[in-house]
Every structure is written in structure tokens, then in C-alpha cells.
XYZ file of C-alpha atoms in Angstrom:
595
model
C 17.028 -4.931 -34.628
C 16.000 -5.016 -30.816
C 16.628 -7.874 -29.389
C 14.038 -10.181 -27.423
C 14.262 -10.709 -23.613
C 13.579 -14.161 -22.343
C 12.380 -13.942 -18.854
C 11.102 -15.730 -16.092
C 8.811 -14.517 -13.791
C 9.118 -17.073 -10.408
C 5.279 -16.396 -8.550
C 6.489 -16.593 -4.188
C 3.000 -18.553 -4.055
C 1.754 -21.688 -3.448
C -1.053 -21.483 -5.865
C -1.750 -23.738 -8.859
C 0.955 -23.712 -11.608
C -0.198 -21.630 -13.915
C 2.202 -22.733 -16.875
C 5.524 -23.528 -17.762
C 6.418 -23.231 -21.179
C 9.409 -25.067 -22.864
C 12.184 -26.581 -20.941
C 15.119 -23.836 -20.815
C 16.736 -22.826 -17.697
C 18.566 -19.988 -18.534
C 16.270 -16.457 -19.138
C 17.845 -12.770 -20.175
C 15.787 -11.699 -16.650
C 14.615 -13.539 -13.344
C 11.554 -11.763 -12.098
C 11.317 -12.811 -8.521
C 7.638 -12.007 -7.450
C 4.698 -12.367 -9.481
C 2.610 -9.387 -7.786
C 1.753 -6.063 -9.371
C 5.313 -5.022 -10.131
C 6.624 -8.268 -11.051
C 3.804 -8.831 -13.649
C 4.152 -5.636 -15.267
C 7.724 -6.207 -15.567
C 7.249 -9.501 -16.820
C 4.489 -8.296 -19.434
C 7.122 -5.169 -20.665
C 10.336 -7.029 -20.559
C 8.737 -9.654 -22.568
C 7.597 -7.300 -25.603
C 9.458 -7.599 -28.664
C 11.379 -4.329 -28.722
C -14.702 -6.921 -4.712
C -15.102 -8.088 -0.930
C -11.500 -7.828 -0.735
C -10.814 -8.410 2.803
C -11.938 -12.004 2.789
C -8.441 -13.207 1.901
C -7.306 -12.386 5.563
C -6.235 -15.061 7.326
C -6.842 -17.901 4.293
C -3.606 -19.188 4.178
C -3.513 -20.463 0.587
C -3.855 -16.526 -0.459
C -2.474 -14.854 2.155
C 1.313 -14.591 3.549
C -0.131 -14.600 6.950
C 2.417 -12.254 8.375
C 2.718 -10.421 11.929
C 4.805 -7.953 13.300
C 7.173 -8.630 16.330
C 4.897 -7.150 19.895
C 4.638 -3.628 19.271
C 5.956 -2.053 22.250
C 3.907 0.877 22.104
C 1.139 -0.328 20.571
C 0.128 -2.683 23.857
C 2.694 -5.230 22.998
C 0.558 -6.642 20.244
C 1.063 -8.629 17.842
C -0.229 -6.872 14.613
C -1.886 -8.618 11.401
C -0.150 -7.381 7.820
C -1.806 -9.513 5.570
C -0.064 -9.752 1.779
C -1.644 -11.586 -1.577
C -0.452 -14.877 -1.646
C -1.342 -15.363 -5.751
C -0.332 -14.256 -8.791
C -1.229 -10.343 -8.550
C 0.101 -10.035 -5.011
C -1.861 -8.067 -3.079
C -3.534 -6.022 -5.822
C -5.334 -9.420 -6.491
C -7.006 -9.173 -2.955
C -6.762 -5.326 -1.994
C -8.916 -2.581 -1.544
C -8.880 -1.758 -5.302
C -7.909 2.379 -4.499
C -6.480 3.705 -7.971
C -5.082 6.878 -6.521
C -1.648 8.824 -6.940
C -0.147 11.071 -4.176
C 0.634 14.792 -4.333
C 3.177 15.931 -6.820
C 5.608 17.225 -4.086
C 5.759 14.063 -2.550
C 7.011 12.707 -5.928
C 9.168 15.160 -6.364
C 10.868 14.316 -2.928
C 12.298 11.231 -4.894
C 14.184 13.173 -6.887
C 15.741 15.070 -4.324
C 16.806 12.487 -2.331
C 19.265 11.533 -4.795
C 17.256 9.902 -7.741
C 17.336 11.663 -10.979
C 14.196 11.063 -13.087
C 11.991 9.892 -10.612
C 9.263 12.663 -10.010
C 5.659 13.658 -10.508
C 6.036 13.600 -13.993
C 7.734 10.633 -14.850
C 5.265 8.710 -11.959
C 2.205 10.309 -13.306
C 2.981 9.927 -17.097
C 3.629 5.877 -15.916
C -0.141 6.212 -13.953
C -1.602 7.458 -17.003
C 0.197 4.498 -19.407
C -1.352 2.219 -17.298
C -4.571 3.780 -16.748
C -7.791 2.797 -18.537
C -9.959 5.898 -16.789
C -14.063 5.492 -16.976
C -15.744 8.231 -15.488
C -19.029 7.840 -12.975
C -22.331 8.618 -14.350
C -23.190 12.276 -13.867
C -25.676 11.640 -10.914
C -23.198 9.522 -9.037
C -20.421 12.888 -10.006
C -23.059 15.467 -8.943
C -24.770 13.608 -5.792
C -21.459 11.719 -4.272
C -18.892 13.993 -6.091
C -17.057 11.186 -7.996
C -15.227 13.412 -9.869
C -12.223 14.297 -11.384
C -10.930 15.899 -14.627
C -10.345 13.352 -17.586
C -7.151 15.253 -18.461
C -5.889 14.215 -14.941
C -6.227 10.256 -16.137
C -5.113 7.657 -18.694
C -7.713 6.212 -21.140
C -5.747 3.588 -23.146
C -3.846 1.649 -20.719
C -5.082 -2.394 -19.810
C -5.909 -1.565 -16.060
C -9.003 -0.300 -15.779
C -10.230 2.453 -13.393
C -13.623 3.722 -12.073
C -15.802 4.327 -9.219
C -18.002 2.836 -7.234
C -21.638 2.789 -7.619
C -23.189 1.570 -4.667
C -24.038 4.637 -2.190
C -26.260 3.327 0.743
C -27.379 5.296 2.417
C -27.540 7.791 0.181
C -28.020 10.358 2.284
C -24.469 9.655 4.254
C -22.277 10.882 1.403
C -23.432 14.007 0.806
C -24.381 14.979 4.510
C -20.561 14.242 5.100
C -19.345 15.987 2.153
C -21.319 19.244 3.378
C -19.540 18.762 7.219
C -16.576 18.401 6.427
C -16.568 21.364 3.710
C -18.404 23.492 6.988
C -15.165 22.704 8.753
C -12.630 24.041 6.296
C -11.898 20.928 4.057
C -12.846 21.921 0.937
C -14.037 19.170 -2.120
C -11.460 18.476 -4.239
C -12.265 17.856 -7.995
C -9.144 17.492 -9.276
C -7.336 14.698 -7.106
C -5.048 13.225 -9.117
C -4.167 16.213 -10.504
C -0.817 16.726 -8.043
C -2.791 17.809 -5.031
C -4.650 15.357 -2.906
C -5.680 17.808 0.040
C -9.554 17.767 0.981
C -12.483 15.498 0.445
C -13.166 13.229 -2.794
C -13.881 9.921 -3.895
C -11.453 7.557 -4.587
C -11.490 5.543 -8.148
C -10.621 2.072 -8.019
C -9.033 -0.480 -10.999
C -12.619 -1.217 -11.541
C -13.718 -2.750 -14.792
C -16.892 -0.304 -15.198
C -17.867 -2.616 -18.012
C -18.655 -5.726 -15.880
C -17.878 -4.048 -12.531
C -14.833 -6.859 -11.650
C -11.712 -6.091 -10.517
C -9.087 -4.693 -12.967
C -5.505 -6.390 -11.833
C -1.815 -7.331 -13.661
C -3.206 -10.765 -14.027
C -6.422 -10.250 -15.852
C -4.878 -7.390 -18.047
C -1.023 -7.108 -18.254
C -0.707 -11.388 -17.899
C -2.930 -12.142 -21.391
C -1.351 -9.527 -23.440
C 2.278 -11.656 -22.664
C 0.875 -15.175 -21.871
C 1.118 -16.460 -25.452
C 4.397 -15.228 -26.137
C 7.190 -17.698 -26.124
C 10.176 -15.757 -24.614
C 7.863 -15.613 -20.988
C 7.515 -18.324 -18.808
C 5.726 -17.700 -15.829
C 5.676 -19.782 -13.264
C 3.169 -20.097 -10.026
C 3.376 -23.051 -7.385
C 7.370 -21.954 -7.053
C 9.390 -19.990 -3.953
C 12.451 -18.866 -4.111
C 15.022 -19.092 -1.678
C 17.612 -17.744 -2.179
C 19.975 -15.508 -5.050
C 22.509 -17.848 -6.649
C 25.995 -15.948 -6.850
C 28.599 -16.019 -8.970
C 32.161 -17.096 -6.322
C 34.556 -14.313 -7.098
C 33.702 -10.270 -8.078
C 33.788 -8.818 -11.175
C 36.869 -6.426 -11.902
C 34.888 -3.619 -10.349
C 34.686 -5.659 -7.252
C 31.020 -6.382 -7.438
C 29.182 -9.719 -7.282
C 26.891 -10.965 -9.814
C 23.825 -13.123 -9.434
C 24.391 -16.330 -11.826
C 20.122 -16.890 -10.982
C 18.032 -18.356 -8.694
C 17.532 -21.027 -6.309
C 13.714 -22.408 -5.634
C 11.809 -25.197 -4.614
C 8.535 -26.377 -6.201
C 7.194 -29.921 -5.642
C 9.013 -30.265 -2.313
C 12.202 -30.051 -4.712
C 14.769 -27.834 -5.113
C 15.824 -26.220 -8.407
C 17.995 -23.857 -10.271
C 17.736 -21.477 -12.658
C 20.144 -19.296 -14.438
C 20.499 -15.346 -16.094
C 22.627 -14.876 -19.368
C 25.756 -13.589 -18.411
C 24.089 -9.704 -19.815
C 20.983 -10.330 -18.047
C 19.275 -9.469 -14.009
C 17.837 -10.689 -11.801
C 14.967 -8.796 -10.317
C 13.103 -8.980 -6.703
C 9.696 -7.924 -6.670
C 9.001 -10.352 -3.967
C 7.399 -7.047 -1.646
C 8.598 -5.262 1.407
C 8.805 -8.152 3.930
C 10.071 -10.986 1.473
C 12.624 -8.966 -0.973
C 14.966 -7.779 1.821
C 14.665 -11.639 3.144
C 16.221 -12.816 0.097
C 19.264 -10.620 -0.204
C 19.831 -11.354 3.569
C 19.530 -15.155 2.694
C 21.882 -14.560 -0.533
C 24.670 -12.647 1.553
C 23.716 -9.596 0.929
C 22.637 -7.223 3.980
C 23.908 -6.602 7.332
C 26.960 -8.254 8.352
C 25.899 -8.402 11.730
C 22.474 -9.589 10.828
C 24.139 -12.158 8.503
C 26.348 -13.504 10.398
C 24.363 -13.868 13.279
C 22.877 -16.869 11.353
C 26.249 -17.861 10.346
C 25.404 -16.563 6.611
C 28.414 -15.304 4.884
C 28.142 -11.839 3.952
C 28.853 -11.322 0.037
C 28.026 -7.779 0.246
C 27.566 -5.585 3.616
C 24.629 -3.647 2.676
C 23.649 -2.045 5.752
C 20.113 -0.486 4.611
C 18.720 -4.257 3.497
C 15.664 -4.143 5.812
C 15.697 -1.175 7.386
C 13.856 2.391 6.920
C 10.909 -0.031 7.120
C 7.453 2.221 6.566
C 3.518 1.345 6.690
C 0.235 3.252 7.031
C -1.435 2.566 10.161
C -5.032 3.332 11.040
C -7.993 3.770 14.252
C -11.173 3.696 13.909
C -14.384 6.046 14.891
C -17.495 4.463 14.879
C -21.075 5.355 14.814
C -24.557 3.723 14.839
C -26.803 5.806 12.252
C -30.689 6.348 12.820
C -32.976 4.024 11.791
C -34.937 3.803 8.642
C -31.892 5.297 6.307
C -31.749 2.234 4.125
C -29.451 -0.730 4.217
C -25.533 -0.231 4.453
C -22.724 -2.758 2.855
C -22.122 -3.817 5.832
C -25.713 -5.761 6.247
C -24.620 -8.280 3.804
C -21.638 -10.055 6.624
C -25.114 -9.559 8.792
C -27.759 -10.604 6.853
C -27.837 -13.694 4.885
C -30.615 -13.113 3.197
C -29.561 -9.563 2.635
C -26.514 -11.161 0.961
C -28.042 -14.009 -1.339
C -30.652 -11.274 -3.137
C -27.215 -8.634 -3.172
C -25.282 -11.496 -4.872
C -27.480 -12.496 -7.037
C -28.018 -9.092 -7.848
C -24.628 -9.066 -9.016
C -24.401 -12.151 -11.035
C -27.433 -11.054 -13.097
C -26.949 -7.241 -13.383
C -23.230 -6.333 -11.954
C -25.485 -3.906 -9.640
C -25.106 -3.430 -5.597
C -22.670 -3.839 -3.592
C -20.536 -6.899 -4.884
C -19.718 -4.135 -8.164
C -18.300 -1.621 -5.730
C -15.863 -0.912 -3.417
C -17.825 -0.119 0.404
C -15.342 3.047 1.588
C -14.094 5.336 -0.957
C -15.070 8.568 0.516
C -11.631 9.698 1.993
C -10.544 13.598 3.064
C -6.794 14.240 3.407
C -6.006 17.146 5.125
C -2.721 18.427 7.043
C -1.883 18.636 10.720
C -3.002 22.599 10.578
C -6.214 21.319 9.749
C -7.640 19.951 13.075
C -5.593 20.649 15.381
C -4.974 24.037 17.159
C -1.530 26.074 16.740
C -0.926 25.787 20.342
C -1.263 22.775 20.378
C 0.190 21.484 17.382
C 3.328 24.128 18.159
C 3.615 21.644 21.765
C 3.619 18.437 19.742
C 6.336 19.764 16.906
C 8.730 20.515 19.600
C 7.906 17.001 21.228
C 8.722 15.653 18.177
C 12.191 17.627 16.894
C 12.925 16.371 20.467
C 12.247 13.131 18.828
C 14.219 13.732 15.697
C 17.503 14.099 17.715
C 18.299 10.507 17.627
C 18.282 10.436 13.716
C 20.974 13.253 13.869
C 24.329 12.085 12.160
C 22.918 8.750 10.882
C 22.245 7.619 6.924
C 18.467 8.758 7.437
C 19.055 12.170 8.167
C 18.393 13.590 5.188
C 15.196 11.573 4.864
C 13.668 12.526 8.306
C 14.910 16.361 7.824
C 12.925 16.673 3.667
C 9.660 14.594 5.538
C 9.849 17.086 8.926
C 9.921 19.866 6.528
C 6.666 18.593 5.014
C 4.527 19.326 7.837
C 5.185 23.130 7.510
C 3.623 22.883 3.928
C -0.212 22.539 4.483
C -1.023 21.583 0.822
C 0.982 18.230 1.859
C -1.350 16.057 3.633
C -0.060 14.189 6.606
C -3.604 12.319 7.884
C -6.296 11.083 5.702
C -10.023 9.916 7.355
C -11.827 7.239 5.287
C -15.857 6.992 5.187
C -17.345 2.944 5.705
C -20.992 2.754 5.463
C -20.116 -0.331 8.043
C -18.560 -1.341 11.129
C -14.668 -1.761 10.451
C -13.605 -1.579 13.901
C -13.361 -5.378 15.184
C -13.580 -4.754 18.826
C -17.344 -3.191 18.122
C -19.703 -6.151 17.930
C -22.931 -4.833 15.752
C -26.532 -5.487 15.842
C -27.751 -7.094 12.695
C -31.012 -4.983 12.959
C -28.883 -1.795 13.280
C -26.533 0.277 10.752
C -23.400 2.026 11.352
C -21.261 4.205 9.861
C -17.024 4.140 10.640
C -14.499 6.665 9.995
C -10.740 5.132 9.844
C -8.254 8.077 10.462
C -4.680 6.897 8.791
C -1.081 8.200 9.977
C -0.161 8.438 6.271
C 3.270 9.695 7.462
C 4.919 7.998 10.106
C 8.323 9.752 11.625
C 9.290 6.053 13.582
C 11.063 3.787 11.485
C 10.876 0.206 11.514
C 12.941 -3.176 9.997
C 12.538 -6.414 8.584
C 15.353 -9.279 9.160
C 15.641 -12.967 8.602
C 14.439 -14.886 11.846
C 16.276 -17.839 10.578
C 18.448 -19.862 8.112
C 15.095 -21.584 6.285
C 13.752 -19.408 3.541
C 10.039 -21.139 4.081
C 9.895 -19.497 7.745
C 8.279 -15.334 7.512
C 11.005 -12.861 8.367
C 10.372 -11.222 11.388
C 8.767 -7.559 11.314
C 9.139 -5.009 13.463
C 7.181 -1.497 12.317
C 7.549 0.402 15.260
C 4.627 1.842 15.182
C 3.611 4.839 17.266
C 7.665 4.601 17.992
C 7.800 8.501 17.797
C 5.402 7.939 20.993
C 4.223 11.353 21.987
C 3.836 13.482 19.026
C 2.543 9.912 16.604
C -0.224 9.293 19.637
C -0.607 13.253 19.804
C -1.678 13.397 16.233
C -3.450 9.925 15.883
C -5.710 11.327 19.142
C -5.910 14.605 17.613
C -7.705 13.458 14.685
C -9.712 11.346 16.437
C -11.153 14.102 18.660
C -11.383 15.849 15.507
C -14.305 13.432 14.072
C -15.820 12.582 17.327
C -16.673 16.262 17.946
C -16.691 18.227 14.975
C -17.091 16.020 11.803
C -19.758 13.821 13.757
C -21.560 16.862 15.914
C -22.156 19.154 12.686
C -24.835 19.349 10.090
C -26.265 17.609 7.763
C -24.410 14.528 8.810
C -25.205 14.962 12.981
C -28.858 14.840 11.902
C -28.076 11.089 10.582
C -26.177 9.837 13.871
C -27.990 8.096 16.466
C -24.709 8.079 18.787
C -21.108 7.799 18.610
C -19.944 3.855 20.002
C -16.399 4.851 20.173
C -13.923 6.279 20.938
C -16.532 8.339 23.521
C -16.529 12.392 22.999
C -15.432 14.406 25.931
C -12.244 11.976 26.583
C -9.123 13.498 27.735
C -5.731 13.567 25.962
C -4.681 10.775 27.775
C -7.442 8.752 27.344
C -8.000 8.912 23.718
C -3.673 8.355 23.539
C -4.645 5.344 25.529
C -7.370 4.176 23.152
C -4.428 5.092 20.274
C -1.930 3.161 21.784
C -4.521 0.171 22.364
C -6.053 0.009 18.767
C -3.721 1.068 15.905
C -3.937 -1.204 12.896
C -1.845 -1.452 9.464
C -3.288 -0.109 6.576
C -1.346 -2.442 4.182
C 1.119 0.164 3.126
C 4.547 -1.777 3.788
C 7.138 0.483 1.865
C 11.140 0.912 1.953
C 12.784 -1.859 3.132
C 15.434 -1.534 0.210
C 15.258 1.746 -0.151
C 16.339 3.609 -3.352
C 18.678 6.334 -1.987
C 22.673 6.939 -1.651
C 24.034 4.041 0.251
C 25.177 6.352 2.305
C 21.596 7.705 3.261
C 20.607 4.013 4.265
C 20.407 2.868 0.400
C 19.931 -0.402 -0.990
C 19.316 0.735 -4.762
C 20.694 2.876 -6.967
C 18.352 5.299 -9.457
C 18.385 2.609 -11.692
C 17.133 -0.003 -8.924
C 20.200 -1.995 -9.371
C 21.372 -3.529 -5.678
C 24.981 -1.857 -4.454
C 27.699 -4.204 -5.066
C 26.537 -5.978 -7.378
C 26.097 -5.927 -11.084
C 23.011 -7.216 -12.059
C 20.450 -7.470 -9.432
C 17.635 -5.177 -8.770
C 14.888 -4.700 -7.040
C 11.293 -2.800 -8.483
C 8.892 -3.487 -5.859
C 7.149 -0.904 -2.596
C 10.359 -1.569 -0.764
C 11.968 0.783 -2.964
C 10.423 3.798 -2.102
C 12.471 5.572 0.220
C 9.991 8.125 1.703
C 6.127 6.742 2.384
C 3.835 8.496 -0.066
C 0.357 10.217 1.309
C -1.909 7.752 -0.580
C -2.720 4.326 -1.413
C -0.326 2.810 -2.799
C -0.988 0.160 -5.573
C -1.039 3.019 -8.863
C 2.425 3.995 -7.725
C 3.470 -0.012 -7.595
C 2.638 -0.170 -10.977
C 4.098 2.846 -12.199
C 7.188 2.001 -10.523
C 7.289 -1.366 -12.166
C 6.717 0.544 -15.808
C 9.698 2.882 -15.133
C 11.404 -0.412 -13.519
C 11.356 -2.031 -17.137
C 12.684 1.056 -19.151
C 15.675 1.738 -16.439
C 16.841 -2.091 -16.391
């Protein structure tokens, strides 16, 4: 007979609590983290064998985090908001249900993790999956479509896509430039290939057009059982460890330390049990380093004694960043999302449009029109040729150091154009903050994302008191002149071909910025003076070799020790081409059956 896990899932929030059922202190597994990952793990370990970007800057949901001055992005200090609730981030994000291409999966694998690939990713995506298809106009006019066989149908998350199009004449008259300028439509997305234009599904509930999260869907199907507790209102501080090693000469977490109330408290694992950090990219590498485990140089800098020298804890650090393109479109094309931060009375009939008939805007998602395409796309061979050699200048400095391997699999990516390395988003609205709109005007923005950054970045303890943020340096645009090459490539890219060619040039009353005509080293400039994250934070405990810059194993569990692991973004060790919540929870359903 299978035995029954007792875990506790600790929520790194100050929210309500949620509930705390029965008195024990001692749980089979310590889920640290009560975001995507740590709620599916919670949910799986516990079986018996839509205006998303209002949480920015609310600190009672969001983390509130900043990088360290950028040095090459102007010195400044850049935003990286994280969900502050139970659900993490997926309870406040932009809602994109999308996988990467299967290669990039694949990569996984052949860094040194057997069984973690396209398939066993995919199969995850699909077991979590709950797949709704759009209604044949929306598929035929705004092509949101994809095959069925590509998606799950039966898992709790559900997935759809948006249904709110104005203008509807900007979807299509992009669709038809960019396919005029070699990007083809793709149809079959998440099938293992992600290059050219589609629409983007979202974890959707198509039946009351909500948002489809861990907390609404995994969370009720474990909630009543007795063997979870789950607990909100709680952060933890630090990993309680056992004094000497085990005969192997690994340590072994005895549980947890964390405060709630103002007070601290302990908790403990059996002596056969983990415990498990999903506490994300910038907070899971700040607990091992508070633990002992890390750096000894970083450690002991703070006067922590190190337990376990784990070089890789916090390092290989990896994000999405994003500039923006934006446009004012010609009058009398009918009202874009955007009008209802601009029009209040725009945004009362919208709302109540959605509390009576889950219709308009408030049901959908504003910018799921995306086209990924490679470097070969948009920029010329001469020119691209100029900024490859800039950057296997570039490359020297990882020569004969643990991320070798890494940098040399993701170099030889760009050579492959069916592996996208740049992805534009369509916004029926004005996303770029430094543009200040007029209400009686409508816009249109294209974001282009640097889905696969070459600089690496790091995220350390700035101090002894596990309540302070750790502090973050991403380095972007730190591969300066081939990363502000590219960024500036694209850029030119949508100001002069994507913008100036029919049907959608018809629609554009003129471009706001960045200007067309500038010169390289203007539009660099305008790079190097406007990058944003895209809320992609990934590999901070990397699952690779230790000697590759490792901080997990294949089976997630932390070198040097016996029974902690970590199933969260930080583990991926190469930054996937795509949004990246569906792989989160896949992870986190892999997580459960490899622990």
C-alpha cells in the first residue's frame, strides 16, 4: 500500500492565512513557496498514492524587487516585479499558456539531465492542460489557432484565447505584413516549433472568462485533505540543518525556520522526507546562501558559515528583457484596451460589461499577437556575419569556466533558424511608459523581447536578515555590442518594414518612437536607454553538473546534501524562447514524480 505524504507548503507572503490545519510540526515534505510550482507540488505530493499588471508596485502583492544599476543599461535601476500571494506570479501575470520549441527542451537533456526533454515537458503541459479552442470566427479572422492534438483537455488549468480584438482591423492587417515579409503564420505552435506569427492562449477559464491559476484549480482538489497544511501569512528564513554529515558526507535539512506573527518558528521533515524551495529565482538561491549553502566567499563575507560550498547558488542568473515601438493609429478604427486606463467612462460600461456578460476587455488578455522569428530573419547576412564575430569575441571570457558548455549548445542555436532567438509582441495600447498618450487618440505598441540573452547575471544575499530582498544583478545588455546590435536590429526591423508595409501601414497615422531613419548608434542608444524585464527570471540554481555551474542534480536534489531540492524557474539551466509559466508548472509535475 502507498504510503501518504504529509506536507507543508510555507506561502513567502504576507497575505491572509489561508489555513492551518491540525497542530503537527513535523511533515514527510516542506514546500517552501506557495507559487505555481510549489502548489502543484503541494496538490501531487499530497494525493494518496485579467488587468494583470496592476499588481506592480502594490506592496502587499508584489515582492517589489530591483536590480543593482545596470551598467549598460544607463545605470538604472530596473523594476522585476514577482506575485506576492499564494499563486506567485501566475496569480498576477500575463496569463501566456505557451511551451517553447522542442529543441530547446531537448537542450536539457543534453546538458547533463536525463529525462528532461520535449516529451517528458510537453506530456507534463498536456496533464495540466484543460485546452478550449476560440470560436471559428475569432480562428479564421485573428488566427487563434492551433491543433487540438497539440493540447491537453482534462487537466484543472484551463487554457484559451482571448476574445476581445479592437480594432479589428489591426490583427489581421499585421498578420498579412508580417507574412509579406517572410514570417509565415504558424498553426501549429505548441506543436515543437514556435517560429512565425500566432496567437498566444492563455490559462483562461473560457467558461466565465477568469483567470485559470494553481490556486483556483490545483489548491481545491488538495485543500480538504488532511495530510496538507498550507500555510499563507508565513516567510521563511532560513533551512534548518542537521550539525554533522551523513556517512556520505552530505548535510541534511532537519526543516525550516520562519516567522509569522512577528514570531519565529520551527518546523521539521521526517528523517525520509525533503525539503523543497520553490521560493523563485531571486528568493530560492537567498535561502541556501542564508542556510550555508552557496559561495564560500559570498558566505562568509557575511560571516555565514558555509555548510556546503556550492559555487553555482545564484549565478547563471537569466531574464527576458524587452523595448518598445510605438505607434498612434488613424482615427475612427474603434476603441483599443488601452482607452479603458484613459477613459473612465470607457471603463465603467467595459466593466460592467464584464460583470454581466464576461464580454470585452476585462475577459481577455490585451497583447497576444506575438511572431518569433530568428536572427536570419531581419537582419542582413552582412550584417549579422559582423555582429556573430563581435560576439564569439564576446564568448572568449566564458572559455575554461563551468558555463562553457552552456554558452557553446546556446551559440550553436543561432545557426539553426527554426530556433527563435527574438519574439515581437502586438498591444492594441501604449506599453511604453516614457510615451504619454492622448486620451482622444489610439495607439498601437510592438514590444521586441531578447528571448535569449548571451550575458549572464547573479543573485546574492545583501545581508544577514532574511526580510531584506537579495540584491540582483541581470546584466543586461552585458554582451554590449552584439545584445544592443540585435535589440536595434529588430527595432529597425518594425519601424521600417513591419510598420511601412500593407495592410497594416494603411492603419498608422505615424510612428512616436523609436523615429525611422535613426542610425545604428542612435537606435543602440535608445536600446541601451530603455530595456525593460519581461518577467522571465530563470537559473539561479541551475540543474546541471556541478561542475558546469550546477546547483541540482536531474532529480532537483541540492549537491551535498541529502534531502533538499529545489523545483522552481531557477532550475532551468538554459532560458527557454517563450513565456514561461506552462513550463513552471510542468516542471513542478515532473518535480513531484522525481522527489
Amino acid at each position: 500500500m502507498m504510503r501518504s505524504n504529509f506536507a507543508l507548503c510555507l506561502i513567502l507572503s504576507l497575505c491572509r492565512l489561508a489555513s492551518l490545519v491540525g497542530a503537527s510540526t513535523t511533515f514527510d515534505h516542506i514546500i517552501v513557496g506557495g507559487g505555481a510550482s510549489g502548489l502543484v507540488l503541494a496538490e501531487k505530493l499530497s494525493r494518496n498514492s485579467i488587468l494583470y499588471a496592476q499588481f506592480i508596485g502594490d506592496p502587499a502583492v508584489d515582492w517589489e524587487f530591483v536590480t543593482v544599476p545596470q551598467t549598460h543599461v544607463s545605470n538604472k535601476v530596473i523594476s522585476l516585479p514577482r506575485g506576492k500571494a499564494l499563486g506567485g506570479t501566475a496569480a498576477v501575470n500575463g496569463m501566456y499558456f505557451v511551451r517553447a520549441a522542442s529543441k530547446e527542451y531537448d537542450a536539457w537533456e543534453t546538458l547533463g539531465n536525463p529525462g528532461w526533454n520535449w516529451n517528458t515537458v510537453d506530456a507534463n503541459i498536456k496533464a495540466i492542460e484543460n485546452f478550449t479552442p476560440a470560436s471559428s470566427s475569432d480562428a479564421a479572422t485573428f488566427h487563434a489557432t492551433d491543433s487540438l492534438q497539440n493540447h491537453g483537455t482534462t487537466g484543472p488549468i484551463h487554457v484559451t484565447y482571448s476574445n476581445y480584438w479592437e480594432p479589428i482591423s489591426v490583427v489581421p492587417a499585421y498578420f498579412s505584413a508580417v507574412n509579406a515579409l517572410g514570417i509565415p503564420t504558424n498553426t501549429q505552435a505548441a506543436g515543437g516549433s514556435t517560429f512565425g506569427a500566432w496567437q498566444a492562449p492563455c490559462s483562461i477559464d473560457a467558461k466565465n472568462r477568469s483567470r485559470s491559476y494553481a490556486v483556483n484549480t490545483f489548491l481545491p482538489a488538495a485543500e480538504k485533505r488532511q495530510n496538507l497544511v498550507v500555510m499563507t501569512g508565513s516567510q521563511v528564513t532560513k533551512i534548518n540543518l542537521l550539525s554533522g554529515a551523513s556517512s556520505s558526507g552530505n548535510i541534511r535539512a532537519s526543516g525550516v525556520q520562519y516567522i509569522v506573527n512577528n514570531a519565529t518558528q520551527n518546523v521539521n521533515v521526517t528523517t525520509t522526507g525533503n525539503v523543497i524551495l520553490t521560493a523563485g529565482t531571486y528568493q530560492t538561491p537567498k535561502l541556501l546562501e542564508l542556510s550555508g549553502i552557496g559561495n564560500s566567499t559570498v558566505l562568509k563575507k557575511f560571516s555565514i558559515t558555509p555548510r556546503v560550498d556550492l559555487p553555482g547558488v545564484g549565478e547563471n542568473l537569466q531574464d527576458h528583457y524587452a523595448a518598445f515601438t510605438t505607434f498612434q493609429l488613424k482615427d475612427g478604427l474603434g476603441p483599443e484596451v488601452g482607452q479603458v486606463f484613459l477613459n473612465s467612462t470607457f471603463f465603467v460600461e467595459q466593466f460592467q460589461l464584464y460583470l454581466t456578460k464576461r464580454e470585452g476587455p476585462f475577459a481577455s488578455v490585451p497583447s497576444t499577437t506575438v511572431s518569433m522569428i530568428p536572427f536570419q530573419t531581419f537582419i542582413n547576412a552582412t550584417k549579422l556575419a559582423g555582429l556573430k564575430a563581435s560576439l564569439d569575441n564576446s564568448l572568449k571570457a566564458f572559455e575554461n569556466t563551468p558555463l562553457e558548455k552552456v554558452i557553446t549548445l546556446q551559440r550553436s542555436f543561432i545557426e539553426d533558424p527554426t530556433i527563435p532567438q527574438i519574439e515581437f509582441v502586438l498591444a492594441p495600447m501604449i506599453q511604453d511608459p516614457t510615451v504619454t498618450p492622448d486620451p482622444s487618440k489610439t495607439y498601437m505598441s510592438i514590444a521586441v523581447v531578447y528571448m535569449r540573452p548571451f550575458a549572464r547575471g547573479n543573485v546574492h544575499i545583501s545581508s544577514t536578515n532574511p526580510l531584506q530582498n537579495p540584491l540582483i544583478d541581470h546584466n543586461y545588455l552585458g554582451i554590449t555590442e552584439f545584445e544592443t546590435g540585435v535589440m536595434a536590429e529588430a527595432l529597425r526591423f518594425i519601424t521600417e518594414k513591419i510598420a511601412t508595409t500593407k495592410p497594416l501601414s494603411d492603419l498608422i497615422e505615424k510612428t512616436l518612437q523609436p523615429a525611422p531613419g535613426f542610425s545604428d548608434t542612435v537606435l543602440q542608444n535608445y536600446v541601451q536607454h530603455n530595456v525593460v524585464s519581461s518577467w522571465h527570471p530563470c537559473g539561479s540554481a541551475s540543474m546541471l553538473p556541478k561542475d558546469q555551474g550546477g546547483v541540482v542534480d536531474a532529480n532537483l536534489k541540492v549537491y551535498g546534501t541529502e534531502n533538499i531540492r529545489v523545483a522552481d524557474a531557477s532550475m532551468i539551466p538554459l532560458e527557454i524562447g517563450t513565456h514561461t509559466m506552462a513550463t513552471v508548472y510542468a516542471n513542478a509535475l515532473h518535480a513531484a514524480d522525481v522527489i
